[in-house]
PDB file of C-alpha atoms in Angstrom:
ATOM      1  CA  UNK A 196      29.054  17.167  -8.809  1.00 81.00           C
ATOM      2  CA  UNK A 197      29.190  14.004  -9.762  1.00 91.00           C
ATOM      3  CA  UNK A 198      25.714  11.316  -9.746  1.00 96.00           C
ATOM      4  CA  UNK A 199      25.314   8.059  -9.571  1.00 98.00           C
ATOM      5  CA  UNK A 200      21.769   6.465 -10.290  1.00 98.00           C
ATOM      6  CA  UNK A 201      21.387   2.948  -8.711  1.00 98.00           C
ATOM      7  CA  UNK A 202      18.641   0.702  -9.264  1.00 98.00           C
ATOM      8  CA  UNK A 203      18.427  -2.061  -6.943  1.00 98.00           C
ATOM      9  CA  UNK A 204      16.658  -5.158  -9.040  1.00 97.00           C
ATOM     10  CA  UNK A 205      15.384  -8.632  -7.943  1.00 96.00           C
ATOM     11  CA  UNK A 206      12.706 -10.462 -10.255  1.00 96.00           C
ATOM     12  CA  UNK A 207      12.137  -6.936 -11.875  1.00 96.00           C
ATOM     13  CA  UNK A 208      12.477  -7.728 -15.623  1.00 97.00           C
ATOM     14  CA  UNK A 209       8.402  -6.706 -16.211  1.00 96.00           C
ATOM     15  CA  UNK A 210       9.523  -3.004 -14.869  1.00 97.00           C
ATOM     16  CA  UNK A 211      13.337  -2.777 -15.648  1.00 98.00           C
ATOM     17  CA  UNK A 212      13.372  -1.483 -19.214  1.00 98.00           C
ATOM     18  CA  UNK A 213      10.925   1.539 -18.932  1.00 98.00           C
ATOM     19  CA  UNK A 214      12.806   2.666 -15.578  1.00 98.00           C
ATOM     20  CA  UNK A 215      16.245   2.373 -17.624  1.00 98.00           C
ATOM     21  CA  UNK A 216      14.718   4.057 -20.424  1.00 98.00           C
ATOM     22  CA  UNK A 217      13.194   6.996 -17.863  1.00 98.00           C
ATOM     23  CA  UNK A 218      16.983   7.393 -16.286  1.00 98.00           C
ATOM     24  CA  UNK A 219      18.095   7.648 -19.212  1.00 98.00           C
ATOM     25  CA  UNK A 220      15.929  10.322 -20.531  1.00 98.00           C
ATOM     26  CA  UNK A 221      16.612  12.898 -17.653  1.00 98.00           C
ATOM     27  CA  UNK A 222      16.589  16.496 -18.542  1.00 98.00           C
ATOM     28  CA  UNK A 223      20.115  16.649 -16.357  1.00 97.00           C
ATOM     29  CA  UNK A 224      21.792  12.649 -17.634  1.00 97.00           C
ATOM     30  CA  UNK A 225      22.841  10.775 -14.366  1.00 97.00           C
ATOM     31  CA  UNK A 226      27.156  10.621 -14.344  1.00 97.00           C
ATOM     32  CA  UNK A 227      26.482   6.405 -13.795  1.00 98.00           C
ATOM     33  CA  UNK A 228      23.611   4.073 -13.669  1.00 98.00           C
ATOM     34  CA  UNK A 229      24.195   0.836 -12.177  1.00 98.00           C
ATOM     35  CA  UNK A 230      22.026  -2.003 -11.937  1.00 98.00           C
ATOM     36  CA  UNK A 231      22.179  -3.639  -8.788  1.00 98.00           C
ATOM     37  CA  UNK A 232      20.960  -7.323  -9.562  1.00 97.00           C
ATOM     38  CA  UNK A 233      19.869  -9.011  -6.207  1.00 96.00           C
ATOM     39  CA  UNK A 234      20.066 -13.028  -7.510  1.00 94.00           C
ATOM     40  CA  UNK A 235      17.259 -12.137 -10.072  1.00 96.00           C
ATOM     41  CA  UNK A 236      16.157 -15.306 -11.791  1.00 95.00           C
ATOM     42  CA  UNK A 237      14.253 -14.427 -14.368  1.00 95.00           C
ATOM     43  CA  UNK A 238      16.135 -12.425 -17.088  1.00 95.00           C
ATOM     44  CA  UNK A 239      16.642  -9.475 -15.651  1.00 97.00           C
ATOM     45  CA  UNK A 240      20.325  -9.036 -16.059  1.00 95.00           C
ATOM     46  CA  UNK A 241      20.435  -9.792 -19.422  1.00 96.00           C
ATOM     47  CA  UNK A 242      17.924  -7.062 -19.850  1.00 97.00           C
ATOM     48  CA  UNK A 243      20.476  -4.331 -18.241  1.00 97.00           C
ATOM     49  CA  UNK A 244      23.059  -5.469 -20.358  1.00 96.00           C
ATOM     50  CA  UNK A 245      21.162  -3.889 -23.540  1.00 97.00           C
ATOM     51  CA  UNK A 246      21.438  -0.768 -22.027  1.00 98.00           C
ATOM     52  CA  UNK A 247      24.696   2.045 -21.208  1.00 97.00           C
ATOM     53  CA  UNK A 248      24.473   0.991 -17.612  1.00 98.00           C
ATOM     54  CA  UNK A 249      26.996  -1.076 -15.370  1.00 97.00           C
ATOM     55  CA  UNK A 250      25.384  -3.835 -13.888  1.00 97.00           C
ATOM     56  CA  UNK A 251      26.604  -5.248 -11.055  1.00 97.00           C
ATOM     57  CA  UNK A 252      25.365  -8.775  -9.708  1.00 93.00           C
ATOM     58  CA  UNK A 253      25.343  -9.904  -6.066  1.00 89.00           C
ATOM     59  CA  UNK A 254      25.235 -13.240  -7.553  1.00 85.00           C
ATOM     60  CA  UNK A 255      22.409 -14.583  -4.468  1.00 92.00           C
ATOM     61  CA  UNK A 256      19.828 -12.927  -3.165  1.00 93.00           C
ATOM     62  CA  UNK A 257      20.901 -10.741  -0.180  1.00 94.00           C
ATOM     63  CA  UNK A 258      17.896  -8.326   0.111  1.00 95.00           C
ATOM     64  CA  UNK A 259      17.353  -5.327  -0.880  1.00 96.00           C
ATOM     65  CA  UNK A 260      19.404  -3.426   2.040  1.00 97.00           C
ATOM     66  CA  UNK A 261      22.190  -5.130   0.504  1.00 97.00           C
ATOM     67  CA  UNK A 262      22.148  -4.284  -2.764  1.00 97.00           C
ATOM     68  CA  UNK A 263      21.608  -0.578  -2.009  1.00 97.00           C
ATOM     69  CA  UNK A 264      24.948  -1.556  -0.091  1.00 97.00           C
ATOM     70  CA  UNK A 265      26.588  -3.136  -2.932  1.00 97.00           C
ATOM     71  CA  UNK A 266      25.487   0.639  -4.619  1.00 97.00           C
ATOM     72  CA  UNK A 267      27.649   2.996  -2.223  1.00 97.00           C
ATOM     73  CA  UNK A 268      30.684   0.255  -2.735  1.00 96.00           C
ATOM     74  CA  UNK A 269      30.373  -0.011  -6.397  1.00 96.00           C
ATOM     75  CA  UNK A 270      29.209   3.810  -7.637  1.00 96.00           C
ATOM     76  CA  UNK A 271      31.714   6.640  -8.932  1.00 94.00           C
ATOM     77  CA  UNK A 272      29.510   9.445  -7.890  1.00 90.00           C
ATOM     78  CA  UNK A 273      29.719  11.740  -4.898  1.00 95.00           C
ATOM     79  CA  UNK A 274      25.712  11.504  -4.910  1.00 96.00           C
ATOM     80  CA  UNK A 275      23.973   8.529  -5.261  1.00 97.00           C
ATOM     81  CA  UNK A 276      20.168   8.516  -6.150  1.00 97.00           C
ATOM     82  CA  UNK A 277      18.133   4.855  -5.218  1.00 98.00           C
ATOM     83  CA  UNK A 278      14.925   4.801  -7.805  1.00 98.00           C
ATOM     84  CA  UNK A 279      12.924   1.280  -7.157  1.00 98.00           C
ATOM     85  CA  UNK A 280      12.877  -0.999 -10.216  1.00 98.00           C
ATOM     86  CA  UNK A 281       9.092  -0.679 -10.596  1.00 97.00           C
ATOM     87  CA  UNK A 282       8.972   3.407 -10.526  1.00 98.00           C
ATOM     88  CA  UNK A 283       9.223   5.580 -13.555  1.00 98.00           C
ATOM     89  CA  UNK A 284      11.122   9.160 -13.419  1.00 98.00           C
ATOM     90  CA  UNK A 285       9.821  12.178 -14.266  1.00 98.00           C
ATOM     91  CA  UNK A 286      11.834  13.745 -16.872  1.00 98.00           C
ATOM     92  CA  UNK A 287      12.910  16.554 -14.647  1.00 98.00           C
ATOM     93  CA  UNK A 288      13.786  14.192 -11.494  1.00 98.00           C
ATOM     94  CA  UNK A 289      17.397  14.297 -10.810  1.00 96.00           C
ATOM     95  CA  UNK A 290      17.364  18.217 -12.566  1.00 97.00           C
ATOM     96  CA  UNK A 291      15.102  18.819  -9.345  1.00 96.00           C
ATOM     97  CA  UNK A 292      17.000  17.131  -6.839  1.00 95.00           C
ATOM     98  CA  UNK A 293      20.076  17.670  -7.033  1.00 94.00           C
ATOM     99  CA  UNK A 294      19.653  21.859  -7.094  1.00 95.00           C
ATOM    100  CA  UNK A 295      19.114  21.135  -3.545  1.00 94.00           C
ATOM    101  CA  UNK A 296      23.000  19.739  -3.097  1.00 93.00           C
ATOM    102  CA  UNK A 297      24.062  23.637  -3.881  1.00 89.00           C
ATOM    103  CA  UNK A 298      23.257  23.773  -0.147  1.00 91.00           C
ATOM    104  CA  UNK A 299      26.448  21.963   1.439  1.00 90.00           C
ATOM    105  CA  UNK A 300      24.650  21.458   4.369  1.00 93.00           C
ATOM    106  CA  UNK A 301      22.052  18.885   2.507  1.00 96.00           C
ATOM    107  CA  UNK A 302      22.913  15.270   2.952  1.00 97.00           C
ATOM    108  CA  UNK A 303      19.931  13.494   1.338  1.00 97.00           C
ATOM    109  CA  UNK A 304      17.122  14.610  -0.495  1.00 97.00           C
ATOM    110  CA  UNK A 305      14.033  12.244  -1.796  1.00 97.00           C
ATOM    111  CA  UNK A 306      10.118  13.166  -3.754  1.00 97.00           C
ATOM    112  CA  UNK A 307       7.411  11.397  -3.658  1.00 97.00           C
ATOM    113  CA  UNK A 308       6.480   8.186  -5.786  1.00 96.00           C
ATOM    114  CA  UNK A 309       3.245   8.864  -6.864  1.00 96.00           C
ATOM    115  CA  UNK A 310       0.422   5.544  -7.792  1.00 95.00           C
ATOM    116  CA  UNK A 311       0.434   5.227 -11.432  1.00 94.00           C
ATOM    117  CA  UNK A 312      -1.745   2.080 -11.491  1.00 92.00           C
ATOM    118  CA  UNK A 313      -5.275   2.909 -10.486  1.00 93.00           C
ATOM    119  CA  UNK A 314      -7.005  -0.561 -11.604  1.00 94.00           C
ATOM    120  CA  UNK A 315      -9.000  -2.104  -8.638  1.00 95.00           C
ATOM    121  CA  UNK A 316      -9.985  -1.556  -4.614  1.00 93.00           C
ATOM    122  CA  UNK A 317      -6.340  -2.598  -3.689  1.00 90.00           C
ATOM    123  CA  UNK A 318      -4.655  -0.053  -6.308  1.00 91.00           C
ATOM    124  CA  UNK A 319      -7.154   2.544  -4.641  1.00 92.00           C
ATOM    125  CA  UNK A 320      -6.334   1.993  -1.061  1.00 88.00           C
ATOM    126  CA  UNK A 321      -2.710   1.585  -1.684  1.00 88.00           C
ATOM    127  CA  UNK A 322      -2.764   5.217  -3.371  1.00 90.00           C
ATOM    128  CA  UNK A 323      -5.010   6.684  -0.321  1.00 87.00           C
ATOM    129  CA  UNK A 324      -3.602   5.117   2.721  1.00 83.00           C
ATOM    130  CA  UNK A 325       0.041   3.721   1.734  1.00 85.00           C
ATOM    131  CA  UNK A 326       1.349   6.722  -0.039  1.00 85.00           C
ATOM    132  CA  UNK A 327       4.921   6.470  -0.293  1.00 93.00           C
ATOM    133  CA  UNK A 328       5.424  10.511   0.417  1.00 94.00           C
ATOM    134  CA  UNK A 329       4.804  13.904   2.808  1.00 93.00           C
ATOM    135  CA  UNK A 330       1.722  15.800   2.245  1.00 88.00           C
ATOM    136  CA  UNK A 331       4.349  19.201   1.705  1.00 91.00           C
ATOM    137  CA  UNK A 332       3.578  20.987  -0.813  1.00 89.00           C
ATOM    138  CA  UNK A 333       6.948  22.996  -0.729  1.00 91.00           C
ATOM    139  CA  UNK A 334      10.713  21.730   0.067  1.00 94.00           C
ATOM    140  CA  UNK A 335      10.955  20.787   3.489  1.00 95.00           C
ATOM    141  CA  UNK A 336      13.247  19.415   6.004  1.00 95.00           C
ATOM    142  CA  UNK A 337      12.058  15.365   6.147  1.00 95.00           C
ATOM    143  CA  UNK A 338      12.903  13.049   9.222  1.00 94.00           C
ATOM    144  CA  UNK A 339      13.665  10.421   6.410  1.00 96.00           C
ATOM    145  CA  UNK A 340      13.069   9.571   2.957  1.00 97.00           C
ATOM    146  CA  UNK A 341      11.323   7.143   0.983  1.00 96.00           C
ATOM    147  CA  UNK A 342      12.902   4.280  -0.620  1.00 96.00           C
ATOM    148  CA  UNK A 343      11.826   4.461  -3.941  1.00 97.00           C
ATOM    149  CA  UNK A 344      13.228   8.288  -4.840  1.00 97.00           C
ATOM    150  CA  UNK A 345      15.695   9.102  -2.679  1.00 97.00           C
ATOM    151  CA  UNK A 346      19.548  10.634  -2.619  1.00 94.00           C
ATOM    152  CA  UNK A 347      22.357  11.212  -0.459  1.00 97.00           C
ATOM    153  CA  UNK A 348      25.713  12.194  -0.363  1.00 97.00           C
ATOM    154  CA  UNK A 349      27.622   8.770  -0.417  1.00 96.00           C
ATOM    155  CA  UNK A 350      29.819  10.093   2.400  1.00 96.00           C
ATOM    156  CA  UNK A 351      27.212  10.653   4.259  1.00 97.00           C
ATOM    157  CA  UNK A 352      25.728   7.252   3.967  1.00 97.00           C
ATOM    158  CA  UNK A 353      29.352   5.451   4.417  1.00 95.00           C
ATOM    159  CA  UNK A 354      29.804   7.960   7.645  1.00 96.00           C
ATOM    160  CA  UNK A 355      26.455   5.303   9.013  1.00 97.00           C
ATOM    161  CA  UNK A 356      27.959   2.758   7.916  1.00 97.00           C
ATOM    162  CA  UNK A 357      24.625   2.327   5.460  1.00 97.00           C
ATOM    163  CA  UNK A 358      21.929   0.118   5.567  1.00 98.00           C
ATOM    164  CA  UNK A 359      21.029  -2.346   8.061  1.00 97.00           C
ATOM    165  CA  UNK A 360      21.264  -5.944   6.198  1.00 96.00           C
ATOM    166  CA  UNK A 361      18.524  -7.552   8.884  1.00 95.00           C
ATOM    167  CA  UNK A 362      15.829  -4.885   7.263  1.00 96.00           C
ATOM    168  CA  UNK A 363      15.981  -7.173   3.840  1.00 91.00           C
ATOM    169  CA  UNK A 364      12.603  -6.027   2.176  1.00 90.00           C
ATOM    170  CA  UNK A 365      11.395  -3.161   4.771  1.00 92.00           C
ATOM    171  CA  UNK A 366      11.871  -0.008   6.610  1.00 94.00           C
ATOM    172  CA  UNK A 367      15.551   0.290   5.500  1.00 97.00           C
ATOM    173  CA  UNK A 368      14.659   3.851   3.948  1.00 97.00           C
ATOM    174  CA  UNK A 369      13.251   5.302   6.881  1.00 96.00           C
ATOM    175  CA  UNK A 370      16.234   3.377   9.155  1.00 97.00           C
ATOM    176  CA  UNK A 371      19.379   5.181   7.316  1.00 98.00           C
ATOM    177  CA  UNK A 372      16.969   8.229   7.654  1.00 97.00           C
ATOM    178  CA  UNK A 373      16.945   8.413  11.663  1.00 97.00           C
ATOM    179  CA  UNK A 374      20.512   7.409  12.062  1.00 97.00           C
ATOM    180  CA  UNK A 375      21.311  10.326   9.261  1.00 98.00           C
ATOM    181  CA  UNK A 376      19.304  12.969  11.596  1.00 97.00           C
ATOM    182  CA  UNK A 377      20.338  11.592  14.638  1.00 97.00           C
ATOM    183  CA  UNK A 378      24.116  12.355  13.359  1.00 96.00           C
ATOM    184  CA  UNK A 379      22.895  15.944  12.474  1.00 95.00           C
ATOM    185  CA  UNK A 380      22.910  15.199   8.719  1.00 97.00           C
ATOM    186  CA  UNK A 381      20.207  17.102   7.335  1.00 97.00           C
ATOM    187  CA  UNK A 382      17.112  16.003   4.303  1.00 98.00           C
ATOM    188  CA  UNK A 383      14.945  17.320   2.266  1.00 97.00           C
ATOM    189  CA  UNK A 384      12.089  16.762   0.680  1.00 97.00           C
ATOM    190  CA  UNK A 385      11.055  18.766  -2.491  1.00 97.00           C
ATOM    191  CA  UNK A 386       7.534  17.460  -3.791  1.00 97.00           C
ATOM    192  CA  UNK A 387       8.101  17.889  -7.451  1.00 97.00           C
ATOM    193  CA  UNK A 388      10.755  15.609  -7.736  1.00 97.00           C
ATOM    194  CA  UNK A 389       8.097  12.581  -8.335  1.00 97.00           C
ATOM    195  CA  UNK A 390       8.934   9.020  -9.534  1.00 98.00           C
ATOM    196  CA  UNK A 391       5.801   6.958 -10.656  1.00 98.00           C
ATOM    197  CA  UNK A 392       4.829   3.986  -9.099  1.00 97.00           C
ATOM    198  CA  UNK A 393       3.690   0.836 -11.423  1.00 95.00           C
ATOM    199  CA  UNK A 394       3.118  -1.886  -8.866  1.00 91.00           C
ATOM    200  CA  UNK A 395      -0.642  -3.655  -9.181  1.00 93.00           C
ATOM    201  CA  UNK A 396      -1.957  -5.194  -6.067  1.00 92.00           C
ATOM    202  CA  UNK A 397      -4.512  -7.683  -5.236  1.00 93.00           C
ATOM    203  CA  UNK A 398      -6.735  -7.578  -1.952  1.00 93.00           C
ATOM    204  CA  UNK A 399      -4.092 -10.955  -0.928  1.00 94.00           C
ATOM    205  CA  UNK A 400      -0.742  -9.029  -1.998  1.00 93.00           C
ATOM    206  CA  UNK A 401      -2.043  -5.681  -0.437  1.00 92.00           C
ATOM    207  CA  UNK A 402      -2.320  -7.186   3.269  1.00 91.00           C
ATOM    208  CA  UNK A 403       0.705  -8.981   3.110  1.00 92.00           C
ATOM    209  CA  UNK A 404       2.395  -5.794   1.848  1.00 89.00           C
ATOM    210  CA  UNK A 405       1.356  -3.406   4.718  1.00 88.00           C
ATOM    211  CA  UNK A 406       1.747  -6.475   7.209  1.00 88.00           C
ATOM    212  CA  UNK A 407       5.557  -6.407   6.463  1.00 89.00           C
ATOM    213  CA  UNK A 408       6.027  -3.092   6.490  1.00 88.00           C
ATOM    214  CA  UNK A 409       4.186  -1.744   9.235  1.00 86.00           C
ATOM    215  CA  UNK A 410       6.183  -4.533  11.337  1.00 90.00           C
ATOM    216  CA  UNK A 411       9.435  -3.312   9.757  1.00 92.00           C
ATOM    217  CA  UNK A 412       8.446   0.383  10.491  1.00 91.00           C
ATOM    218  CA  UNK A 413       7.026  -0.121  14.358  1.00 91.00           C
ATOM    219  CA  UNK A 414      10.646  -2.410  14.799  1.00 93.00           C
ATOM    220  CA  UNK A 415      12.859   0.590  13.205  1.00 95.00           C
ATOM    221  CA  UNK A 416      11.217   2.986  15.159  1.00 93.00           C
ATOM    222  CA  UNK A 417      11.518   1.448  18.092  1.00 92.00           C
ATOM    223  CA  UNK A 418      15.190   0.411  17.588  1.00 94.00           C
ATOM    224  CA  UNK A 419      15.509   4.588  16.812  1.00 95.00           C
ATOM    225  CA  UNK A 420      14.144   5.897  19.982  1.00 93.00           C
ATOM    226  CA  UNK A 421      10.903   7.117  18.253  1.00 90.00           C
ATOM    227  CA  UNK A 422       7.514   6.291  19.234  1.00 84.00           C
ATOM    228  CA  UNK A 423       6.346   2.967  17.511  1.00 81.00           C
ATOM    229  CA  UNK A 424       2.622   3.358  18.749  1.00 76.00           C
ATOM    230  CA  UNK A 425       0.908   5.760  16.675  1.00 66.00           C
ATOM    231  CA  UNK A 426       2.203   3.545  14.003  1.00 66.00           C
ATOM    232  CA  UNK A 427       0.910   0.314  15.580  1.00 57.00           C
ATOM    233  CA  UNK A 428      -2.733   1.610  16.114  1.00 60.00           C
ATOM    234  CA  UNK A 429      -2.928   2.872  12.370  1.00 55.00           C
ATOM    235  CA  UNK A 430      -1.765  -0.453  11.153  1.00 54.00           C
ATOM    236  CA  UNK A 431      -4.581  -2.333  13.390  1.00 57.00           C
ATOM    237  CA  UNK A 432      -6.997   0.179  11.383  1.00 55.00           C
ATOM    238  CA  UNK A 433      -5.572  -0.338   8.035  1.00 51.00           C
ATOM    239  CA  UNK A 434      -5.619  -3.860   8.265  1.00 53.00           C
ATOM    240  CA  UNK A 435      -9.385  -3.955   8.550  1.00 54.00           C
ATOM    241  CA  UNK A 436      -9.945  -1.819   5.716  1.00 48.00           C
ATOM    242  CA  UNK A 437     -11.596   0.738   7.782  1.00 45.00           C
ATOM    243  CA  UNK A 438     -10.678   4.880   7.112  1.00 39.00           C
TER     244      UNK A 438
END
């Protein structure tokens, strides 16, 4: 089994070293990393290139659908893991997920990315309400994964034909997740395979945040065949701060 570890970057050079530096430092070493640099213009490549990675630049920014594209063209591996620029790895991350590909049947598998920046109201109702995870406690099948720790078989993803370039910023994750399930591919989700979220919000970048993505989500949904309206009256209630 060969894996790939892809980190899709734009504008990430405050983040990018520590989540090479966690890749790198996996209990079971990735087979590749690439560094998927989306246009960045502020120094990110050049930090990638200090590292045993392959970075490959998209040269403008395409969004981040593409890049995760430019990932299943460019990577050598069978599997191919997505970990967001601004998430750390546990040590024990890919070890955990991919003992769930000795199950042929497994197409994708994803953890959760837990809030490692607890520093104001924002940081506190991002953690609570905009949890980027299930609440399993045990390995479970998932509908879809989330984008920020998340692996599939690369056939599996080509077989969709991958991500949808119109989702640029939002919702691609849980997109490629319905079309995978609606195919009969099946995921997981094991709970212990965490990646740690470093992203700091303000009240301002908070709202605009969960603005785009509930609208991404209720559109992806819809396009899906899956109810959008739960979604749409939780987003009403998160928007105005209330539980």
């Amino acid at each position: 089994m060969h894996a790939t570890v892809a980190i899709p970057c734009y504008n990430g050079a405050a983040y990018l070293e520590e989540t090479i530096r966690s890749v790198l430092a996996q209990s079971r070493p990735a087979d590749e990393v690439l560094v998927i640099d989306d246009g960045s213009s502020d120094g990110s490549a050049a930090i990638a290139a200090r590292y045993p990675v392959r970075l490959v630049t998209n040269g403008v920014t395409q969004g981040l659908s593409a890049a995760r594209n430019t990932a299943i063209a460019e990577c050598a591996g069978d599997i191919l893991a997505f970990i967001d620029v601004d998430a750390l790895a546990d040590e024990r991350w890919l070890e955990r997920l991919l003992a769930c590909y000795a199950d042929e049947t497994v197409s994708g598998v994803g953890g959760p990315g837990v809030e490692a920046q607890i520093h104001n109201t924002a940081d506190r109702w991002r953690a609570r309400h905009a949890a980027q995870g299930f609440n399993y406690r045990r390995l479970r099948p998932a509908p879809h994964l989330f984008g920020l720790n998340m692996y599939f078989r690369r056939e599996a993803l080509a077989g969709v034909g991958g991500f949808d370039t119109s989702l640029r910023t939002n919702a691609e994750d849980m997109d490629v997740g319905y079309r995978l399930t609606d195919q009969g591919h099946r995921l997981l989700y094991r709970p212990d395979a965490q990646v740690f979220h470093q992203r700091r919000d303000t009240l301002e970048s908070l709202r605009t945040t969960m603005y785009r993505w509930y609208y991404w989500a209720f559109v992806v949904k819809r396009k899906n065949g899956r109810n959008p309206w739960s979604l749409a009256l939780g987003t009403v209630r998160r928007l105005m701060w209330r539980e």
